[in-house]
C-alpha positions as YAML, in Angstrom:
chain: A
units: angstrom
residues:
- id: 1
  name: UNK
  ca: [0.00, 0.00, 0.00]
- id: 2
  name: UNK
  ca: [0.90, 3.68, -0.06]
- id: 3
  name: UNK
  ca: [1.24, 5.82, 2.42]
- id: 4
  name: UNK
  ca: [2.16, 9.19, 3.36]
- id: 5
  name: UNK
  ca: [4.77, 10.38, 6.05]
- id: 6
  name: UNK
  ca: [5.86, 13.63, 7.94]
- id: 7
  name: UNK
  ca: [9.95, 13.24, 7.57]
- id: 8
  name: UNK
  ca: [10.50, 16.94, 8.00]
- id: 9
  name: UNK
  ca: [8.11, 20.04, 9.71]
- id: 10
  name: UNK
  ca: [7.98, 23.09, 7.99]
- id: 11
  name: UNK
  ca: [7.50, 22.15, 4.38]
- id: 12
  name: UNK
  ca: [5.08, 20.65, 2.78]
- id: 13
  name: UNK
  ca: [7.66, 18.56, 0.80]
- id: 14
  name: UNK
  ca: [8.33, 17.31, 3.97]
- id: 15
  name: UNK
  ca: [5.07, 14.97, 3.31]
- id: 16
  name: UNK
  ca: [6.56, 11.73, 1.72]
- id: 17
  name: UNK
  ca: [4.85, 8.74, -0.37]
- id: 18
  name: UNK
  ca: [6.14, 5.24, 0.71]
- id: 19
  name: UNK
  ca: [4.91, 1.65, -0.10]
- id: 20
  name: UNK
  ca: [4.70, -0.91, 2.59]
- id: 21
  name: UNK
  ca: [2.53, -4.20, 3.32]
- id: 22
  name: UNK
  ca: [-1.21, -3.78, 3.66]
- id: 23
  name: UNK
  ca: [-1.46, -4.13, 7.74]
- id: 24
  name: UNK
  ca: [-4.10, -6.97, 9.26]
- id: 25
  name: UNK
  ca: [-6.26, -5.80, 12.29]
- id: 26
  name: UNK
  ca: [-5.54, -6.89, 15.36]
- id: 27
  name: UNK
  ca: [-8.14, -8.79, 17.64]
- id: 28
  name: UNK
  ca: [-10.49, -5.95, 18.30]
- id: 29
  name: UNK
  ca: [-9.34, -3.33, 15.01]
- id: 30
  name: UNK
  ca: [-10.85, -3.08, 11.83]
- id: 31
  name: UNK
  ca: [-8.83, -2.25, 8.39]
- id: 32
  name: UNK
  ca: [-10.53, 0.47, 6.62]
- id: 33
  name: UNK
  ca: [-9.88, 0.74, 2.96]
- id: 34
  name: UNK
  ca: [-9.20, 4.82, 2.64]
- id: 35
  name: UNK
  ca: [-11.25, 6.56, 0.23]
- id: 36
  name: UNK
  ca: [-11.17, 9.97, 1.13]
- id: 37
  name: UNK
  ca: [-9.59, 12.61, 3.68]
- id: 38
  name: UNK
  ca: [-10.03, 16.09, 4.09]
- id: 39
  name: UNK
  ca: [-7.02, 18.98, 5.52]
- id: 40
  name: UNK
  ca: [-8.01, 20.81, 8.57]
- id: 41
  name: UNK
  ca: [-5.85, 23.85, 9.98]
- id: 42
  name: UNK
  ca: [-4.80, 21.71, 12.70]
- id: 43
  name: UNK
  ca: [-2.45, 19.92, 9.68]
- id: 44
  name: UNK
  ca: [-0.86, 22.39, 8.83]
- id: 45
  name: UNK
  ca: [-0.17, 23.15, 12.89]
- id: 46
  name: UNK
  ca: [1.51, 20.52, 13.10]
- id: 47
  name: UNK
  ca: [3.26, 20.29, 9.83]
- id: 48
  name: UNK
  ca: [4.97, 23.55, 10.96]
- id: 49
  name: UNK
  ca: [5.29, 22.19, 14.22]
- id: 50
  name: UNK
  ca: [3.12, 24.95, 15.82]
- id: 51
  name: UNK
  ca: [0.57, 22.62, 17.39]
- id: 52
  name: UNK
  ca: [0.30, 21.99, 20.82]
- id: 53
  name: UNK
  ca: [0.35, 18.13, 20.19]
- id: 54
  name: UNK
  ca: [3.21, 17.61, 18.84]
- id: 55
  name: UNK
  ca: [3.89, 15.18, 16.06]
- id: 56
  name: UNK
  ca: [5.54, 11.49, 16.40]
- id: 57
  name: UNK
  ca: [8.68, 11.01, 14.36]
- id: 58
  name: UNK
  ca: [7.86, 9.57, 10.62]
- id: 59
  name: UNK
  ca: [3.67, 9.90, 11.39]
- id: 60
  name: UNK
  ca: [1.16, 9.70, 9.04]
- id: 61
  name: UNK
  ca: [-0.49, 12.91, 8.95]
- id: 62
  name: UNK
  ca: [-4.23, 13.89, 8.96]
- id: 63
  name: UNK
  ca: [-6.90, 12.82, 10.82]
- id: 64
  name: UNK
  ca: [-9.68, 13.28, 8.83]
- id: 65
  name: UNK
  ca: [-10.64, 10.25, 6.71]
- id: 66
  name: UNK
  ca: [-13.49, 7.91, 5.44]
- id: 67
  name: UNK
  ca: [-13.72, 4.75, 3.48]
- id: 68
  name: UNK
  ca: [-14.36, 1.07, 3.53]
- id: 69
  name: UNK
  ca: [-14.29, -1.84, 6.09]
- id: 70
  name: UNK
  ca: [-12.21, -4.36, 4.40]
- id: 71
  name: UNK
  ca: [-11.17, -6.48, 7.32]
- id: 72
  name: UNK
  ca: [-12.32, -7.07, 10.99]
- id: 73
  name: UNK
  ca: [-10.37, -8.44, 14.14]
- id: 74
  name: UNK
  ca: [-11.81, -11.69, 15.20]
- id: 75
  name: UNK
  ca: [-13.52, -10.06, 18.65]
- id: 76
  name: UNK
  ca: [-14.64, -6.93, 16.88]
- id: 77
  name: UNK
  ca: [-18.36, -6.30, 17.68]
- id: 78
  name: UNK
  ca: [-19.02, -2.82, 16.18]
- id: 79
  name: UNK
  ca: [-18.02, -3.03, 12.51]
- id: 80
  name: UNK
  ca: [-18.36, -5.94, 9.62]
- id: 81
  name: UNK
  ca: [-16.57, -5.96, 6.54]
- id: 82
  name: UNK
  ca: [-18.46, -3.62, 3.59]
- id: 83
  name: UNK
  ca: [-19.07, -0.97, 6.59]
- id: 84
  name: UNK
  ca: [-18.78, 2.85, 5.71]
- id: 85
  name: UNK
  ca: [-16.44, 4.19, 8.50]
- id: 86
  name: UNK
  ca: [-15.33, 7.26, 9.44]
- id: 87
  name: UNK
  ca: [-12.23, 8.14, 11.71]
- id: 88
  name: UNK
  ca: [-13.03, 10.11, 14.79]
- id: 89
  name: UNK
  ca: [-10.96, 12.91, 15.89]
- id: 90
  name: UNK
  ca: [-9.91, 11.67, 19.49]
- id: 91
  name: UNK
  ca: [-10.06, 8.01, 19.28]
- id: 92
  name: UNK
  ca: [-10.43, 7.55, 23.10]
- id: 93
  name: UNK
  ca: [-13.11, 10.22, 23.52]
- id: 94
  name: UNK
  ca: [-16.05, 7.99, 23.43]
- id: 95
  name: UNK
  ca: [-18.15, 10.27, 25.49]
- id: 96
  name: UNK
  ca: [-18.94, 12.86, 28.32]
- id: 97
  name: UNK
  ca: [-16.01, 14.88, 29.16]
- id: 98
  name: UNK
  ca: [-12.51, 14.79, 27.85]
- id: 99
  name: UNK
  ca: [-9.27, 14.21, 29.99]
- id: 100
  name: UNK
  ca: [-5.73, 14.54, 29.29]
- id: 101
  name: UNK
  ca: [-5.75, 10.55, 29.18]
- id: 102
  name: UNK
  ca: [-8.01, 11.41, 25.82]
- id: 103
  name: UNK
  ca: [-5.86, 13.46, 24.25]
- id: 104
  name: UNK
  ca: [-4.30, 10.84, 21.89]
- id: 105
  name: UNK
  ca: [-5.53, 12.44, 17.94]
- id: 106
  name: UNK
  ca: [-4.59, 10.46, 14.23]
- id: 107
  name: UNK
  ca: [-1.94, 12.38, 12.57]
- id: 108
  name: UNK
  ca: [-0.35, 13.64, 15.53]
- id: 109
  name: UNK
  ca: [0.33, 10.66, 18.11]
- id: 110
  name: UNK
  ca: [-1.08, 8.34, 16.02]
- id: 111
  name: UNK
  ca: [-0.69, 7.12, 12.56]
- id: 112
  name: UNK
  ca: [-3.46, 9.52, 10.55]
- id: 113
  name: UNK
  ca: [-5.30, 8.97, 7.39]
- id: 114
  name: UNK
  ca: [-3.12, 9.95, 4.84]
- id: 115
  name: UNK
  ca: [-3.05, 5.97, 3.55]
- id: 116
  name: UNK
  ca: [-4.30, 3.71, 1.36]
- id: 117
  name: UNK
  ca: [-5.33, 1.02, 4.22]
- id: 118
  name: UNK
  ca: [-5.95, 2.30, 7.99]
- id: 119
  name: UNK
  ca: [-6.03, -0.02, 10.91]
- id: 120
  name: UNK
  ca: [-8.43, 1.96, 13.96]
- id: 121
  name: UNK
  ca: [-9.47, 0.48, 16.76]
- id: 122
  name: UNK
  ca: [-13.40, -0.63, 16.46]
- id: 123
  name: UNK
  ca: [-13.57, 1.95, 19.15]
- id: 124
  name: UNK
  ca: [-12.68, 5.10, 16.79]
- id: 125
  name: UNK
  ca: [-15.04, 4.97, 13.91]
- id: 126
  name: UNK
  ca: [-18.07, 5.92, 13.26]
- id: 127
  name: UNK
  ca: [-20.65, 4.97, 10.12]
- id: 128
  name: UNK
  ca: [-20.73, 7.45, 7.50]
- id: 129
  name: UNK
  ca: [-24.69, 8.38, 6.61]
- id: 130
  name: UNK
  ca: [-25.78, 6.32, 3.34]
- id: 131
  name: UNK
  ca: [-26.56, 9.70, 1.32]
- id: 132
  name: UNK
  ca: [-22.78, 11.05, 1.83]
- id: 133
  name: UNK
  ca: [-20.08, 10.55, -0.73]
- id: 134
  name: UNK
  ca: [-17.01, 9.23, 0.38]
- id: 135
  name: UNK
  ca: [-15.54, 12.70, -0.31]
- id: 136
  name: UNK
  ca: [-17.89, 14.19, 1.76]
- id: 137
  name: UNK
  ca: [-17.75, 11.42, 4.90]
- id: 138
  name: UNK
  ca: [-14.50, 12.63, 4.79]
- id: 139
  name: UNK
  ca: [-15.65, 16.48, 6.18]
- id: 140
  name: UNK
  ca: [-17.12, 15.36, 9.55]
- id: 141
  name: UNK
  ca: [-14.41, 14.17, 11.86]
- id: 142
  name: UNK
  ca: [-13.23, 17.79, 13.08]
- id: 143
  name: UNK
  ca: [-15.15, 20.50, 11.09]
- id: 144
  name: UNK
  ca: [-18.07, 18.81, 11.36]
- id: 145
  name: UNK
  ca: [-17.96, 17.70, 14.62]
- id: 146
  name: UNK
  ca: [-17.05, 20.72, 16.40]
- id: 147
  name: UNK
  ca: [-19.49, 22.86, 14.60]
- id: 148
  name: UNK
  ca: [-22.14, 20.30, 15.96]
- id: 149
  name: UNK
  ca: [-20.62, 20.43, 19.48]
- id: 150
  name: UNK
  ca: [-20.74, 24.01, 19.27]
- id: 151
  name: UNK
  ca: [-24.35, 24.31, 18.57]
- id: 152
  name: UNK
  ca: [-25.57, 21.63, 20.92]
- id: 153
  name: UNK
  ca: [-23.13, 21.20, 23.51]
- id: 154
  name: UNK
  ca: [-23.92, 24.26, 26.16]
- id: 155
  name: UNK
  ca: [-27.11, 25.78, 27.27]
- id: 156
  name: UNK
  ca: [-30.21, 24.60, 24.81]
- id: 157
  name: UNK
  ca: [-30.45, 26.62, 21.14]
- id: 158
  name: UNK
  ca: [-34.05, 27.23, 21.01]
- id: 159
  name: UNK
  ca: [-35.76, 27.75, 17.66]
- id: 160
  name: UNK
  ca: [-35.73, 31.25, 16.83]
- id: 161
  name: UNK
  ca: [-33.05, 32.35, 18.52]
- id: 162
  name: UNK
  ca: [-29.76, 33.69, 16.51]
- id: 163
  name: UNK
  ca: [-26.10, 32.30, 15.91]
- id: 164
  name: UNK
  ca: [-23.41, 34.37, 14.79]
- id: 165
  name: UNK
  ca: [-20.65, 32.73, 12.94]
- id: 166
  name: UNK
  ca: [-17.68, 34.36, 11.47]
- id: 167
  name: UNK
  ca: [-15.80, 33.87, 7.80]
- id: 168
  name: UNK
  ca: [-16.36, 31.24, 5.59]
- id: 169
  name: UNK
  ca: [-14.06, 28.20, 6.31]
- id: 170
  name: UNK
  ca: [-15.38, 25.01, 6.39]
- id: 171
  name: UNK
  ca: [-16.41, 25.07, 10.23]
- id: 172
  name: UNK
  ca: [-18.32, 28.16, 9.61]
- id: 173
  name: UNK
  ca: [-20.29, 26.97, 6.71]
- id: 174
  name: UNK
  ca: [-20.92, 23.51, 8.61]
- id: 175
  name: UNK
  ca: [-22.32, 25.80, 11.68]
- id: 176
  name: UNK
  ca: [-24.44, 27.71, 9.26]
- id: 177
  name: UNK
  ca: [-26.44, 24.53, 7.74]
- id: 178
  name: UNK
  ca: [-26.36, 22.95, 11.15]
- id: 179
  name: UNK
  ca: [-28.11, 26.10, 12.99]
- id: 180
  name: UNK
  ca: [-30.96, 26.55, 10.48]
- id: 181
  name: UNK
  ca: [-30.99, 22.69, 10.78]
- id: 182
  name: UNK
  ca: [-32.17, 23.68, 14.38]
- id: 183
  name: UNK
  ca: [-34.46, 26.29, 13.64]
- id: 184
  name: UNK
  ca: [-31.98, 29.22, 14.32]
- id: 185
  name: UNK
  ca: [-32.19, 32.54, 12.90]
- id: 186
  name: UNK
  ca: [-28.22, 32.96, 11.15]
- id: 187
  name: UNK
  ca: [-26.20, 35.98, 10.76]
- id: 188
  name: UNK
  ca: [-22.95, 35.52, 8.84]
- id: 189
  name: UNK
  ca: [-19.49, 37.77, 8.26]
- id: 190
  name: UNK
  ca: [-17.24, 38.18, 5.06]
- id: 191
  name: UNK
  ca: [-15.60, 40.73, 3.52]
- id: 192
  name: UNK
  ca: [-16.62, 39.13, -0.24]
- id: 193
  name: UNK
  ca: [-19.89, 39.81, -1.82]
- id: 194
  name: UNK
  ca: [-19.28, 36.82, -3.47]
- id: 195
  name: UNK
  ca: [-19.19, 34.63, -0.84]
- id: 196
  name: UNK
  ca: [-21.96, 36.62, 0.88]
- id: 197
  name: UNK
  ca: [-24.43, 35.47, -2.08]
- id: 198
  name: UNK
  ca: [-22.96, 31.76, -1.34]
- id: 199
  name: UNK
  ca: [-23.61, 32.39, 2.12]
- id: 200
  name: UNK
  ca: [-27.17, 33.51, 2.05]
- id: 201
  name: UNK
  ca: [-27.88, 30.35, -0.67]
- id: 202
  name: UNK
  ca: [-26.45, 28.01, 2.11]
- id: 203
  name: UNK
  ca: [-29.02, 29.31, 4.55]
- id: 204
  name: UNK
  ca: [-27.74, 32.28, 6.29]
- id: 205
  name: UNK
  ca: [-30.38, 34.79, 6.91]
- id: 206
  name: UNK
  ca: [-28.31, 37.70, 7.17]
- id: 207
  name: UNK
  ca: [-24.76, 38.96, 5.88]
- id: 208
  name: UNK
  ca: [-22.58, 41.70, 7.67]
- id: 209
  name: UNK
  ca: [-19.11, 42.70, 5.50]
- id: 210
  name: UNK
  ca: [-16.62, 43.47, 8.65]
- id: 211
  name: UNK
  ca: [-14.52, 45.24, 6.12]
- id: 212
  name: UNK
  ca: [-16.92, 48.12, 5.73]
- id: 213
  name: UNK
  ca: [-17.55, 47.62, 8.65]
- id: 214
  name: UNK
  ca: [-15.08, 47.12, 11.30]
- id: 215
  name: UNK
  ca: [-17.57, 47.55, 14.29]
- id: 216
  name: UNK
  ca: [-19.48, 44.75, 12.84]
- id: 217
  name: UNK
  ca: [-20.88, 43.94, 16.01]
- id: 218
  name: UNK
  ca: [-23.04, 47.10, 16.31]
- id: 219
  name: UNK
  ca: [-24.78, 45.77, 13.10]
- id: 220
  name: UNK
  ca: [-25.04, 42.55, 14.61]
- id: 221
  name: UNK
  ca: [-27.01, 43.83, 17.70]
- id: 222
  name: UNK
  ca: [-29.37, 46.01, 14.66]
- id: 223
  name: UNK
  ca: [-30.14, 43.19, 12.89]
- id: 224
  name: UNK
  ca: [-30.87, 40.98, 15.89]
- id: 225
  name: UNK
  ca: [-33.11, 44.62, 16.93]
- id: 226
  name: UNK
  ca: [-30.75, 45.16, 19.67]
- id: 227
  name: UNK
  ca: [-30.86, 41.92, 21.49]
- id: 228
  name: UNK
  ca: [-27.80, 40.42, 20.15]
- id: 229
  name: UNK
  ca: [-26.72, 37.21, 19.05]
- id: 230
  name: UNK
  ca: [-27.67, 34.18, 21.63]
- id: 231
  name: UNK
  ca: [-24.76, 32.55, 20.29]
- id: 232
  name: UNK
  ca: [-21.64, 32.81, 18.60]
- id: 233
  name: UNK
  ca: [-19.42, 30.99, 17.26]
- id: 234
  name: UNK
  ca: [-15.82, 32.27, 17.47]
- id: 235
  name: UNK
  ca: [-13.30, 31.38, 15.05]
- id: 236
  name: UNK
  ca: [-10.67, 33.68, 15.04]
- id: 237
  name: UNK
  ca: [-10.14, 34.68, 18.71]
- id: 238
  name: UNK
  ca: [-7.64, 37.79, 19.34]
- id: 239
  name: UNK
  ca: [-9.13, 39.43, 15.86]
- id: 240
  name: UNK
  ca: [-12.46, 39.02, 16.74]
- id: 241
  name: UNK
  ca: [-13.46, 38.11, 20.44]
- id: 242
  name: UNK
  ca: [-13.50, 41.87, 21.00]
- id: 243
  name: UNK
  ca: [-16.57, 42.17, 18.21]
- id: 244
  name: UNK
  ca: [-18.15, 39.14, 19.47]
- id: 245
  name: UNK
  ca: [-18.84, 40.23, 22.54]
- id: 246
  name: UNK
  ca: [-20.26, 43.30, 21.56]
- id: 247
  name: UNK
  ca: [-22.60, 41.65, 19.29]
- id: 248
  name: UNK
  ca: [-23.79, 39.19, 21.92]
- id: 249
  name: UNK
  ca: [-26.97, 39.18, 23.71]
- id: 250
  name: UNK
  ca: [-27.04, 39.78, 27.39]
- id: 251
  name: UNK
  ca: [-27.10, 36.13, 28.24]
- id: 252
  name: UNK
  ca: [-25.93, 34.92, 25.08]
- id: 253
  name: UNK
  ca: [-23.29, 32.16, 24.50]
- id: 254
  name: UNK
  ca: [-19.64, 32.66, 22.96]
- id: 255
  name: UNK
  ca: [-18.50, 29.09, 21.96]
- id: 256
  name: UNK
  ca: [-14.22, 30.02, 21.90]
- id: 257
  name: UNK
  ca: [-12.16, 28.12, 19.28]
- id: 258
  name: UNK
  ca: [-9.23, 30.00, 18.72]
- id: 259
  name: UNK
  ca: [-7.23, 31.25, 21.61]
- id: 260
  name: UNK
  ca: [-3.81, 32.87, 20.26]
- id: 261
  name: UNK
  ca: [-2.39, 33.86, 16.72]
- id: 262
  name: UNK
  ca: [1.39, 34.81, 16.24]
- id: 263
  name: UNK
  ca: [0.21, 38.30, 16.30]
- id: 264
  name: UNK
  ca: [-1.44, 38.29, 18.86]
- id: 265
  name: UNK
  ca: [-0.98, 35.13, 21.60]
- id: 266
  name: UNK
  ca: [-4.03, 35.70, 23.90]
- id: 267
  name: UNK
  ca: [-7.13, 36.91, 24.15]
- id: 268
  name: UNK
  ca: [-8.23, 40.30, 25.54]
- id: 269
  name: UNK
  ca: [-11.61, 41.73, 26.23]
- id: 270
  name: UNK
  ca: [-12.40, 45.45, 26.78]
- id: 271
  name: UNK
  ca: [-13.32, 46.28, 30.20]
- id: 272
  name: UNK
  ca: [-16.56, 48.28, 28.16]
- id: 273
  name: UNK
  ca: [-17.47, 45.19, 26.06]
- id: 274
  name: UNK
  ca: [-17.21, 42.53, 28.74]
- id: 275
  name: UNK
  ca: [-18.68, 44.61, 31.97]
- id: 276
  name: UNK
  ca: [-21.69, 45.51, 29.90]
- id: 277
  name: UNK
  ca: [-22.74, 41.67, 29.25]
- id: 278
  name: UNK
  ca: [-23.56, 38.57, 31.06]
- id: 279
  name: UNK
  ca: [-23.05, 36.62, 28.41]
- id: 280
  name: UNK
  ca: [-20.70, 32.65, 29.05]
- id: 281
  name: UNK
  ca: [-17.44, 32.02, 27.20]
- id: 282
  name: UNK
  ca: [-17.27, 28.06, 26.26]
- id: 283
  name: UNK
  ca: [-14.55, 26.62, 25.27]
- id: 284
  name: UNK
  ca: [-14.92, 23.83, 22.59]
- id: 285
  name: UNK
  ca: [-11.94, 21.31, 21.21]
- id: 286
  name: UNK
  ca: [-13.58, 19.18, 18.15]
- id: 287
  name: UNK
  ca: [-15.76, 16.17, 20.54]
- id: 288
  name: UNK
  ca: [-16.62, 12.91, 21.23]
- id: 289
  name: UNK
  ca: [-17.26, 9.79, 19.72]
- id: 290
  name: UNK
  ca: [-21.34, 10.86, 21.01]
- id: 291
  name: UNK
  ca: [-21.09, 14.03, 19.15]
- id: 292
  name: UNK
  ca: [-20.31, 12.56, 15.79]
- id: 293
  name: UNK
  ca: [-22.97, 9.70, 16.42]
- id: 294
  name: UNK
  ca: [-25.24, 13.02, 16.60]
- id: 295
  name: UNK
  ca: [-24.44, 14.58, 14.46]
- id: 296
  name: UNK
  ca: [-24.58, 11.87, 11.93]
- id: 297
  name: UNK
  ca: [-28.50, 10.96, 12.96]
- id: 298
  name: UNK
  ca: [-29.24, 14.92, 12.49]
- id: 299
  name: UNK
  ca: [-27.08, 14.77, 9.04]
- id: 300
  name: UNK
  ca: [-29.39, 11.21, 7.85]
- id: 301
  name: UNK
  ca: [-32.69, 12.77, 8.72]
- id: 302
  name: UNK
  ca: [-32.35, 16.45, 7.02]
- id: 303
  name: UNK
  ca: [-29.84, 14.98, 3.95]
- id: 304
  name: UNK
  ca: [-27.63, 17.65, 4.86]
- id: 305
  name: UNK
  ca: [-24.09, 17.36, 2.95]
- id: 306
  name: UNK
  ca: [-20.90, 18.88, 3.66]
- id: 307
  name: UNK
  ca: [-19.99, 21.87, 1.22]
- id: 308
  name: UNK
  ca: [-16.58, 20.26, -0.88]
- id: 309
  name: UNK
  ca: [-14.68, 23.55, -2.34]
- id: 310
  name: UNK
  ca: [-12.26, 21.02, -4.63]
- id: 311
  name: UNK
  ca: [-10.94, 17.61, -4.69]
- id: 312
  name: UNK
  ca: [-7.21, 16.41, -5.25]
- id: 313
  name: UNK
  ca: [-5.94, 13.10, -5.78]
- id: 314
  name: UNK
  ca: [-3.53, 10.46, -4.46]
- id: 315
  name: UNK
  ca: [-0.26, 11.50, -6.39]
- id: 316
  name: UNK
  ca: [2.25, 13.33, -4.88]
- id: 317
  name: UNK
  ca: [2.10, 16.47, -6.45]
- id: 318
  name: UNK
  ca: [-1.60, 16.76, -5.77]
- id: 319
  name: UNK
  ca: [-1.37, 15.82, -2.37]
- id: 320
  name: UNK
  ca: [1.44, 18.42, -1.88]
- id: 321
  name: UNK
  ca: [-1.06, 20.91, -4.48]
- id: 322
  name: UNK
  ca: [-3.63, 19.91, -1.88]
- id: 323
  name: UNK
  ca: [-2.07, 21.46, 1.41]
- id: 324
  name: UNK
  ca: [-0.73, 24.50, -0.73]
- id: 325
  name: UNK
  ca: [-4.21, 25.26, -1.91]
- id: 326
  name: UNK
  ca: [-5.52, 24.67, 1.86]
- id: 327
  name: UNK
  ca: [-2.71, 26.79, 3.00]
- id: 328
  name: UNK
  ca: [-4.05, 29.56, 1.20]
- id: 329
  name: UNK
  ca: [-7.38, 30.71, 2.50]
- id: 330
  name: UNK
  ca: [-8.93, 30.63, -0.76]
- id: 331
  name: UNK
  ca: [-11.25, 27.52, -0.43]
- id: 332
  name: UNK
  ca: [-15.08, 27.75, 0.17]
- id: 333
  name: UNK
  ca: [-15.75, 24.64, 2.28]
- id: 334
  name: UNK
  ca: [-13.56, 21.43, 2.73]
- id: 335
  name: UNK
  ca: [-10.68, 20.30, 0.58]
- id: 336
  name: UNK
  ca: [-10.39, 16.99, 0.02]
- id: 337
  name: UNK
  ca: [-7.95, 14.08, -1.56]
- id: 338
  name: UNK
  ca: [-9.52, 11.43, -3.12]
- id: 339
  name: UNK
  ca: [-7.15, 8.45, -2.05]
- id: 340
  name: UNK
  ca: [-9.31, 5.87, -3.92]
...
C-alpha cells in the first residue's frame, strides 16, 4: 500500500509517499480501505510544528478520513466488513467529558489517514450516513464535529433564537447549515460579496461585510433589533473576540475556538465590552465519539451534505497541491484528496 509520512516540519515537501505491506487488524481493530480525507488547519499546525500536540517522528499525517471496512479483528463487535467508516478525531473520547488521558488524535500521536489502508481500533469509527459521498464522509471528523458540538453542547439553542458565525471556512459553513438545521435565525461575516451570495444560498439569513464595517458587532445587535446574538461561534479569537462580545446578547453564549495567533498570543476583552454583558465564554476542542454519532442521525434525517470547495488526488504532487491550496485561505468549504 501507499502511504504518506511527515519526515521533516515546515515544508510541505516534507510529506513523503512510501509503499509498505497492507497491515491486518488486530483482535479488536478493523482495516478500513481509505477513500477519502479532508485537511483541517490543525495539519498544517503541526506540519509547521506549531501545534500543541506535537507530532511522532515519521507519522502519518491527517486525521480526517473515510472509506471502507475491508477487514475485521476476530472479537470486533461494532463493525463488519463492507461498513462505511469514518475516523473520529480523538479516538479515546467515546463520550462525556474529555481528559488529558483522551488526548491521543490520528496524525499527531497516532498514525493519521493519509493511507491507502488504515487499521483503527473498532472503538474510533463511526458509520458514514448512506446519502454522503465518500468525499464528503470525509468532512465530519473535526469541522463537522465541532461545529455540531458548538451548537448543541452548552445551554439549549431554542428555535428562533440567533447564531453568529464568522468567515467562511469550512467550520463556519458547517455551523451555518447545522443552525438553520435547528431552527436558528443565522447571521454571517465576510468581507466578499461573493461569498456573501454563497452564504445567504447556504441558509444564512443575514450577511454583515466586517470590512466596511469594522464595528461589525453594532450591526449585529441592529439586525438581531438590539438583542444580540444568543450565540456565537468564534473562530478567530484575538481578531475578533472583541466584536463578538459586543454583538452578543445579554445572556448569550460565545463558543471560543481560537485562543492565540502569532500576532497576537491571547485573548483580551475590553473592560466596556465585557462589563456591559452577562453573556458565558465556552470553550470547545472538536468532541466525542457521542457528538459525531449526533451529528450523523441529524445529518441522515435532514440529507444535509458537507460543502466540498475542490478535490485532489492520491499523487504526490496533488497531495502536496492539496495542502498548498488549503494553505491559502482561498477555499469555500472542505478540501479533500480522493485516495481511492
Amino acid at each position: 500500500m501507499r502511504a504518506y509520512h511527515l519526515e521533516m516540519l515546515g515544508r510541505i515537501d516534507g510529506i513523503v509517499p512510501r509503499e509498505s505491506a497492507r497491515p491486518e487488524p488486530g483482535p479488536r481493530e478493523i482495516l478500513v480501505h481509505v477513500r477519502a480525507v479532508s485537511l483541517n488547519k490543525r495539519d498544517l499546525l503541526l506540519l509547521n510544528g506549531t501545534y500543541p500536540l506535537k507530532a511522532v517522528p515519521d507519522v502519518i499525517p491527517v486525521s480526517d478520513g473515510a472509506g471502507e471496512v475491508v477487514a475485521v479483528g476476530a472479537e470486533v463487535t461494532r463493525f463488519a466488513v463492507g461498513d462505511r467508516v469514518a475516523s473520529t478525531y480523538f479516538p479515546n473520547w467515546l463520550d462525556g467529558r474529555i481528559t488529558p488521558a483522551l488526548f491521543d488524535q490520528p496524525g499527531a500521536t497516532l498514525n493519521g489517514m493519509l493511507t491507502e489502508y488504515a487499521r483503527l481500533d473498532q472503538e474510533a469509527a463511526v458509520r458514514v450516513p448512506d446519502h454522503l459521498t465518500w468525499e464528503e464522509g470525509a468532512c465530519l471528523p473535526c469541522a463537522g464535529v465541532t461545529a455540531w458540538h458548538s451548537l448543541t453542547g452548552g445551554e439549549r439553542l431554542a428555535p428562533g433564537q440567533s447564531v453568529l458565525t464568522l468567515g467562511t471556512g469550512a467550520l463556519s459553513l458547517f455551523v451555518v447549515q447545522f443552525a438553520k438545521m435547528l431552527g436558528a435565525e443565522v447571521i454571517a461575516t465576510t468581507s466578499s460579496a461573493v461569498k456573501a451570495d454563497r452564504l445567504k444560498a447556504l441558509g444564512a439569513d443575514h450577511v454583515v461585510n466586517y470590512a466596511e464595517n469594522p464595528e461589525w458587532g453594532l450591526e449585529v445587535r441592529e439586525l438581531t433589533g438590539g438583542r444580540g446574538a444568543d450565540l456565537v461561534v468564534e473562530t478567530n479569537g484575538p481578531d475578533t473576540i472583541e466584536q463578538s462580545m459586543r454583538a452578543a446578547a445579554l445572556y448569550g453564549q460565545i463558543v471560543l475556538l481560537i485562543t492565540g495567533n502569532p500576532r497576537r498570543p491571547g485573548i483580551e476583552i475590553s473592560n466596556a465590552a465585557y462589563a456591559a454583558s452577562l453573556a458565558t465564554i465556552r470553550r470547545v476542542f472538536v468532541g466525542s465519539r457521542a457528538h459525531f454519532e449526533s451529528m450523523n442521525r441529524a445529518l441522515t434525517l435532514h440529507g444535509t451534505r458537507p460543502v466540498v470547495d475542490r478535490v485532489f488526488g492520491f499523487g504526490s504532487d496533488e497531495v502536496r497541491e492539496a495542502f498548498s491550496y488549503y494553505e491559502s485561505g482561498v477555499a469555500f468549504g472542505k478540501v479533500v484528496i480522493r485516495v481511492s
